[in-house]
Coordinates of C-alpha atoms in Angstrom, one line a residue:
X1 CA 145.9 174.5 78.1
X2 CA 148.6 177.2 78.3
X3 CA 149.9 179.1 75.2
X4 CA 152.8 176.8 74.7
X5 CA 150.8 173.6 74.8
X6 CA 148.2 175.1 72.4
X7 CA 150.8 176.0 69.9
X8 CA 152.7 172.7 70.1
X9 CA 149.6 170.7 69.6
X10 CA 148.7 172.7 66.5
X11 CA 152.3 172.5 65.2
X12 CA 152.2 168.7 65.4
X13 CA 148.9 168.6 63.5
X14 CA 150.4 170.9 60.9
X15 CA 153.5 168.7 60.5
X16 CA 151.2 165.7 59.9
X17 CA 149.5 167.7 57.1
X18 CA 152.9 168.6 55.6
X19 CA 154.0 164.9 55.6
X20 CA 151.0 163.6 53.7
X21 CA 152.0 161.6 50.7
X22 CA 149.7 163.8 48.6
X23 CA 152.0 166.8 49.2
X24 CA 154.8 165.1 47.2
X25 CA 152.4 164.3 44.4
X26 CA 151.3 168.0 44.3
X27 CA 154.8 169.2 44.1
X28 CA 155.3 167.2 41.0
X29 CA 152.0 168.3 39.5
X30 CA 152.8 172.0 40.1
X31 CA 156.3 171.6 38.8
X32 CA 155.1 170.1 35.5
X33 CA 152.2 172.6 35.3
X34 CA 154.4 175.7 35.8
X35 CA 156.9 174.3 33.2
X36 CA 154.1 174.1 30.6
X37 CA 154.3 170.3 30.4
X38 CA 151.2 169.0 28.5
X39 CA 148.8 166.3 29.8
X40 CA 148.0 167.5 33.3
X41 CA 144.7 168.5 34.8
X42 CA 144.0 172.1 35.9
X43 CA 145.1 172.7 39.5
X44 CA 142.9 174.3 42.1
X45 CA 144.4 177.0 44.5
X46 CA 142.3 178.5 47.2
X47 CA 144.0 181.7 48.2
X48 CA 141.3 183.1 50.5
X49 CA 138.3 181.7 52.4
X50 CA 136.8 184.5 54.6
X51 CA 138.9 183.2 57.5
X52 CA 137.3 185.7 60.0
X53 CA 133.9 183.9 59.5
X54 CA 135.3 180.4 60.2
X55 CA 134.7 178.9 63.7
X56 CA 138.2 177.5 63.5
X57 CA 139.6 181.1 63.5
X58 CA 138.9 181.6 67.2
X59 CA 142.3 181.8 69.0
X60 CA 143.0 180.9 72.6
X61 CA 146.6 182.2 73.3
X62 CA 146.9 185.2 75.5
X63 CA 150.4 186.3 74.4
X64 CA 150.1 188.6 71.3
X65 CA 153.2 187.2 69.5
X66 CA 152.2 183.6 70.1
X67 CA 148.6 184.3 69.2
X68 CA 149.7 185.4 65.8
X69 CA 151.3 182.1 65.2
X70 CA 148.3 180.3 66.6
X71 CA 146.2 182.1 64.0
X72 CA 148.7 181.1 61.3
X73 CA 148.6 177.4 62.2
X74 CA 144.9 177.3 62.6
X75 CA 144.5 178.9 59.2
X76 CA 146.9 176.5 57.6
X77 CA 145.1 173.5 59.1
X78 CA 141.7 174.8 57.9
X79 CA 143.1 175.4 54.5
X80 CA 144.4 171.9 54.4
X81 CA 141.0 170.5 55.2
X82 CA 139.7 172.1 52.0
X83 CA 141.7 169.6 49.9
X84 CA 142.5 171.9 47.1
X85 CA 145.9 171.6 45.4
X86 CA 147.9 173.9 47.8
X87 CA 151.2 172.7 49.1
X88 CA 152.0 173.0 52.8
X89 CA 155.7 173.4 53.6
X90 CA 157.2 171.9 56.8
X91 CA 158.5 175.1 58.3
X92 CA 157.4 178.3 60.0
X93 CA 158.0 181.3 57.7
X94 CA 159.2 184.2 59.8
X95 CA 159.6 187.6 58.1
X96 CA 162.8 189.5 59.0
X97 CA 162.3 192.7 61.0
X98 CA 163.0 195.4 58.4
X99 CA 164.7 198.7 59.2
X100 CA 163.5 200.5 56.1
X101 CA 160.1 200.4 54.5
X102 CA 158.0 202.9 52.5
X103 CA 159.2 206.0 50.6
X104 CA 159.5 208.5 53.4
X105 CA 156.1 210.0 53.0
X106 CA 152.7 208.5 54.0
X107 CA 149.2 209.7 53.6
X108 CA 146.6 209.9 56.4
X109 CA 143.9 207.3 56.3
X110 CA 140.4 208.3 57.3
X111 CA 138.9 204.9 58.3
X112 CA 135.2 204.0 58.3
X113 CA 133.6 203.1 61.7
X114 CA 132.7 199.8 60.2
X115 CA 135.4 197.3 61.3
X116 CA 135.5 195.9 57.8
X117 CA 134.7 199.1 56.0
X118 CA 136.7 201.3 53.6
X119 CA 139.0 204.2 54.1
X120 CA 139.9 207.4 52.3
X121 CA 143.5 208.5 51.9
X122 CA 145.0 212.0 51.9
X123 CA 147.7 211.2 49.4
X124 CA 151.1 212.6 50.4
X125 CA 152.2 213.8 47.0
X126 CA 149.8 216.8 46.7
X127 CA 151.8 218.0 43.8
X128 CA 153.7 215.7 41.5
X129 CA 156.8 217.8 41.7
X130 CA 157.0 216.9 45.5
X131 CA 158.4 213.5 44.5
X132 CA 161.8 215.0 45.1
X133 CA 161.0 214.8 48.9
X134 CA 160.8 211.0 48.7
X135 CA 163.4 208.9 50.5
X136 CA 165.4 206.4 48.4
X137 CA 164.8 202.9 49.8
X138 CA 167.5 200.7 51.2
X139 CA 167.7 197.0 52.2
X140 CA 168.0 197.1 56.0
X141 CA 167.2 194.3 58.4
X142 CA 167.0 194.9 62.2
X143 CA 169.2 191.9 63.2
X144 CA 168.5 192.1 66.9
X145 CA 164.7 192.2 66.5
X146 CA 164.9 189.4 64.0
X147 CA 167.0 187.3 66.3
X148 CA 164.7 187.8 69.3
X149 CA 161.6 186.8 67.3
X150 CA 163.4 183.7 65.8
X151 CA 164.7 182.6 69.2
X152 CA 161.3 183.0 70.9
X153 CA 159.5 181.0 68.2
X154 CA 162.2 178.3 68.2
X155 CA 161.9 178.0 72.0
X156 CA 158.3 177.1 71.6
X157 CA 158.2 175.1 68.4
X158 CA 161.7 174.7 67.0
X159 CA 161.9 171.0 67.9
X160 CA 158.7 170.3 65.9
X161 CA 159.1 172.7 62.9
X162 CA 162.1 174.7 61.8
X163 CA 161.8 178.4 61.8
X164 CA 162.6 179.7 58.3
X165 CA 163.6 183.4 58.4
X166 CA 162.7 185.2 55.2
X167 CA 165.4 187.8 54.7
X168 CA 164.4 188.7 51.1
X169 CA 164.0 192.5 50.8
X170 CA 160.9 194.3 52.0
X171 CA 160.5 196.0 48.6
X172 CA 158.8 193.2 46.6
X173 CA 155.3 192.0 45.9
X174 CA 153.1 195.0 46.6
X175 CA 156.0 197.0 48.0
X176 CA 158.0 196.4 44.9
X177 CA 155.6 196.3 41.9
X178 CA 155.8 200.2 41.5
X179 CA 152.0 200.5 40.8
X180 CA 150.9 199.9 44.4
X181 CA 153.3 202.4 45.9
X182 CA 152.6 204.9 43.2
X183 CA 148.9 204.7 43.9
X184 CA 149.4 205.1 47.6
X185 CA 151.6 208.1 47.1
X186 CA 149.7 210.0 44.4
X187 CA 146.2 208.4 44.0
X188 CA 144.8 206.8 40.9
X189 CA 142.8 209.7 39.6
X190 CA 145.8 212.0 39.9
X191 CA 148.1 209.5 38.2
X192 CA 145.8 209.3 35.2
X193 CA 145.7 213.1 35.0
X194 CA 149.5 213.3 35.4
X195 CA 149.9 211.0 32.3
X196 CA 148.2 213.7 30.2
X197 CA 149.2 216.9 32.0
X198 CA 152.7 216.2 33.5
X199 CA 154.1 213.2 31.7
X200 CA 157.8 214.3 32.0
X201 CA 157.5 214.6 35.8
X202 CA 155.7 211.3 36.1
X203 CA 158.5 209.7 34.2
X204 CA 161.0 211.2 36.6
X205 CA 159.1 209.8 39.6
X206 CA 158.8 206.3 38.0
X207 CA 162.5 206.3 37.1
X208 CA 163.4 207.2 40.7
X209 CA 161.2 204.4 42.1
X210 CA 162.5 201.9 39.6
X211 CA 166.1 202.7 40.4
X212 CA 165.3 202.5 44.1
X213 CA 163.8 199.0 43.8
X214 CA 166.6 197.8 41.7
X215 CA 169.2 199.1 44.2
X216 CA 167.4 197.4 47.1
X217 CA 167.2 194.1 45.3
X218 CA 170.9 194.3 44.3
X219 CA 171.9 195.1 47.9
X220 CA 169.9 192.1 49.2
X221 CA 171.6 189.9 46.6
X222 CA 175.1 191.2 47.5
X223 CA 174.5 190.5 51.2
X224 CA 173.2 187.0 50.5
X225 CA 169.7 187.7 51.8
X226 CA 167.5 186.4 49.0
X227 CA 166.4 182.9 49.9
X228 CA 164.4 180.0 48.6
X229 CA 161.4 181.0 50.5
X230 CA 161.5 184.3 48.6
X231 CA 159.6 182.9 45.6
X232 CA 156.5 185.0 44.7
X233 CA 154.0 184.1 42.0
X234 CA 150.5 184.1 43.6
X235 CA 150.4 180.3 43.2
X236 CA 152.6 177.3 44.1
X237 CA 156.2 178.3 43.1
X238 CA 157.4 175.0 41.8
X239 CA 158.9 174.7 38.3
X240 CA 161.5 172.5 36.6
X241 CA 163.6 175.5 35.8
X242 CA 164.0 176.8 39.4
X243 CA 165.1 175.4 42.8
X244 CA 162.2 174.4 45.0
X245 CA 161.3 176.4 48.1
X246 CA 163.4 175.5 51.1
X247 CA 163.9 176.7 54.6
X248 CA 166.9 178.8 55.5
X249 CA 168.7 178.6 52.2
X250 CA 170.1 182.0 51.5
X251 CA 172.6 183.6 49.1
X252 CA 170.3 182.8 46.2
X253 CA 170.5 185.0 43.1
X254 CA 167.3 186.4 41.8
X255 CA 167.6 184.3 38.6
X256 CA 166.8 181.3 40.7
X257 CA 163.5 182.8 42.0
X258 CA 160.0 183.6 40.8
X259 CA 159.3 187.3 40.6
X260 CA 155.9 188.9 40.6
X261 CA 154.3 192.2 39.6
X262 CA 150.9 193.7 38.8
X263 CA 149.5 197.1 37.9
X264 CA 146.0 197.2 39.4
X265 CA 146.1 201.0 39.7
X266 CA 146.4 201.3 35.9
X267 CA 143.4 199.1 35.1
X268 CA 141.6 201.9 33.3
X269 CA 144.4 203.2 31.1
X270 CA 145.1 202.1 27.6
X271 CA 147.6 199.4 26.8
X272 CA 149.9 202.0 25.3
X273 CA 149.9 204.2 28.4
X274 CA 150.2 201.1 30.6
X275 CA 153.3 200.2 28.6
X276 CA 154.8 203.7 28.7
X277 CA 154.0 204.6 32.3
X278 CA 154.4 201.3 34.1
X279 CA 155.6 198.2 32.2
X280 CA 158.8 199.9 30.8
X281 CA 159.8 200.6 34.4
X282 CA 158.8 197.2 35.7
X283 CA 160.8 195.3 33.0
X284 CA 164.3 196.1 34.3
X285 CA 163.2 194.8 37.7
X286 CA 161.5 191.6 36.4
X287 CA 164.4 190.8 34.1
X288 CA 166.6 189.7 37.0
X289 CA 164.3 186.9 38.1
X290 CA 164.2 183.3 36.7
X291 CA 160.5 183.2 36.0
X292 CA 157.8 185.9 36.5
X293 CA 154.0 186.1 37.1
X294 CA 152.0 189.2 36.2
X295 CA 148.6 190.4 37.2
X296 CA 146.2 190.3 40.1
X297 CA 142.6 191.7 40.0
X298 CA 143.1 194.0 37.0
X299 CA 141.6 193.2 33.6
X300 CA 144.6 192.4 31.3
X301 CA 142.5 191.3 28.3
X302 CA 143.8 194.2 26.0
X303 CA 147.2 194.2 27.6
X304 CA 148.4 190.6 26.9
X305 CA 150.3 191.8 23.7
X306 CA 152.4 194.3 25.7
X307 CA 153.1 191.7 28.4
X308 CA 154.9 189.6 25.8
X309 CA 157.8 192.0 26.2
X310 CA 158.6 190.3 29.6
X311 CA 161.2 187.7 28.5
X312 CA 160.8 185.4 31.5
X313 CA 157.0 185.7 31.8
X314 CA 155.4 182.4 32.8
X315 CA 152.0 183.1 34.5
X316 CA 149.3 185.6 33.5
X317 CA 146.3 186.5 35.7
X318 CA 142.8 186.4 34.1
X319 CA 140.7 188.2 36.7
X320 CA 136.9 188.2 37.2
X321 CA 136.9 191.4 35.1
X322 CA 138.6 189.9 32.1
X323 CA 137.2 188.5 28.9
X324 CA 138.1 184.9 29.6
X325 CA 137.5 183.7 26.0
X326 CA 139.7 186.5 24.5
X327 CA 142.4 185.9 27.1
X328 CA 142.5 182.2 26.4
X329 CA 142.7 182.8 22.7
X330 CA 145.6 185.2 23.2
X331 CA 147.5 183.2 25.8
X332 CA 147.1 179.7 24.3
X333 CA 149.8 177.5 25.7
X334 CA 152.5 180.2 25.7
X335 CA 152.0 180.9 29.4
X336 CA 150.1 179.5 32.4
X337 CA 146.6 181.0 32.4
X338 CA 145.7 181.8 36.0
X339 CA 141.9 181.8 35.9
X340 CA 140.3 183.7 38.7
X341 CA 136.5 183.5 38.8
X342 CA 134.5 186.0 40.8
X343 CA 134.4 185.1 44.5
X344 CA 131.0 186.6 44.7
X345 CA 129.7 184.2 42.0
X346 CA 131.5 181.3 43.5
X347 CA 131.0 181.5 47.3
X348 CA 129.9 185.0 48.2
X349 CA 126.1 185.4 48.0
X350 CA 123.2 183.1 47.0
X351 CA 125.4 180.0 46.8
X352 CA 124.1 177.8 43.9
X353 CA 126.0 174.7 42.8
X354 CA 124.3 174.8 39.4
X355 CA 125.3 178.4 38.8
X356 CA 128.8 177.7 39.8
X357 CA 129.0 174.7 37.4
X358 CA 127.5 176.7 34.6
X359 CA 130.1 179.5 35.0
X360 CA 133.0 177.1 35.4
X361 CA 131.9 174.9 32.4
X362 CA 131.7 178.0 30.2
X363 CA 135.0 179.6 31.2
X364 CA 137.0 176.5 31.5
X365 CA 135.6 175.4 28.2
X366 CA 137.3 178.5 26.7
X367 CA 140.5 177.4 28.4
X368 CA 140.4 173.8 27.3
X369 CA 143.5 174.1 25.1
X370 CA 145.4 176.2 27.6
X371 CA 147.7 175.5 30.6
X372 CA 145.2 176.7 33.1
X373 CA 144.8 176.6 36.9
X374 CA 141.9 178.0 39.0
X375 CA 142.5 180.4 41.8
X376 CA 139.8 181.4 44.3
X377 CA 140.9 184.6 45.9
X378 CA 139.6 187.8 47.5
X379 CA 136.8 186.0 49.4
X380 CA 135.5 188.6 51.8
X381 CA 132.5 186.6 52.9
X382 CA 130.8 183.2 52.6
X383 CA 127.7 184.6 54.3
X384 CA 128.7 182.8 57.5
X385 CA 128.6 179.3 55.9
X386 CA 131.9 177.5 56.7
X387 CA 131.2 174.7 54.2
X388 CA 130.9 176.8 51.1
X389 CA 134.6 176.8 50.1
X390 CA 134.9 173.1 50.6
X391 CA 131.9 172.5 48.5
X392 CA 133.3 174.9 45.8
X393 CA 136.4 172.8 45.6
X394 CA 134.4 169.6 45.1
X395 CA 132.2 171.3 42.4
X396 CA 135.3 172.6 40.6
X397 CA 136.9 169.1 40.7
X398 CA 133.8 167.7 39.2
X399 CA 133.8 170.2 36.3
X400 CA 137.4 169.6 35.7
X401 CA 136.7 165.8 35.5
X402 CA 133.9 166.5 33.0
X403 CA 136.1 168.6 30.7
X404 CA 139.5 166.9 31.1
X405 CA 138.4 163.4 31.9

């Protein structure tokens, strides 16, 4: 088969997945769940599954652009076969080509020889005072490149699936949560020292970054570039309070979208310092969104009280490093508790159904009176066993049935 035929066959299979009756049912479940409606079961969301170890990940297309979309469709089809509670949307999400990213300075990465190894960064802000050399970000889309990509994809697949161009600004998610960019510019150890040694300069830098993100978001809104595929909450973005995701619906104000932030780089600082040196700068950005989600892999156990300052907060991450019992007691039913068990314990090494059940029974038992969902994420390996994640979903469903009936 040629590249075009390969992609069209995969797209037809994906459209069948999107049209399953179950997808409509899941939309209703997530909508009620994220709106804190009582009486539902915990939902399961598989966010990662060591795709590079799956036999289904082997692509056949020779063209680089089309090969990327082949990988996307194969990944979605494999994900659908896991039968978790993910929703699959009947469109192809195409990011716009952005004309401005980053902050004008970048550090050199020294990468390991191991293809999946780590790297060391020479952080560009050698001295904190050098922040004055940063470039103020702007919302800029390369319209010609975006058009070319859209037309090429539409030529191959447009009669099967619509191409949904995401024109929402580049500075969101990890590019817009402040903490990620700050860590990349200065380095975590330096940031923690700066909090003690140069707090005034650090506040200046954070104010500059906050104002830059706010300006970019406002520019995008004024140009009508935020769209209904711009929701971000590390889950399924359905809620009764907000419009559902939709293809090519632009001109949407931020108050109709989910916003998301985290502060993984500040995991080791106190709640007071997290509040002073990060949350107070994130709050003005988050306040423009309809609903917000907070947290990724960092332990937020001691920081839930400060997160209550976020007026539109709806979802809180409870990572593998958190005290699940304490988090459940603090969160109660005020927010959705996004429980994230350790991928190592769940599917990584020494796969044991009984151990998985034991961990899930314990932790979900603590969350029995919460609005909880379960996210499997950051799965780097399944030790070459492509069935593990599927088995994990089945085990998790059985534990949910035990505890919730």
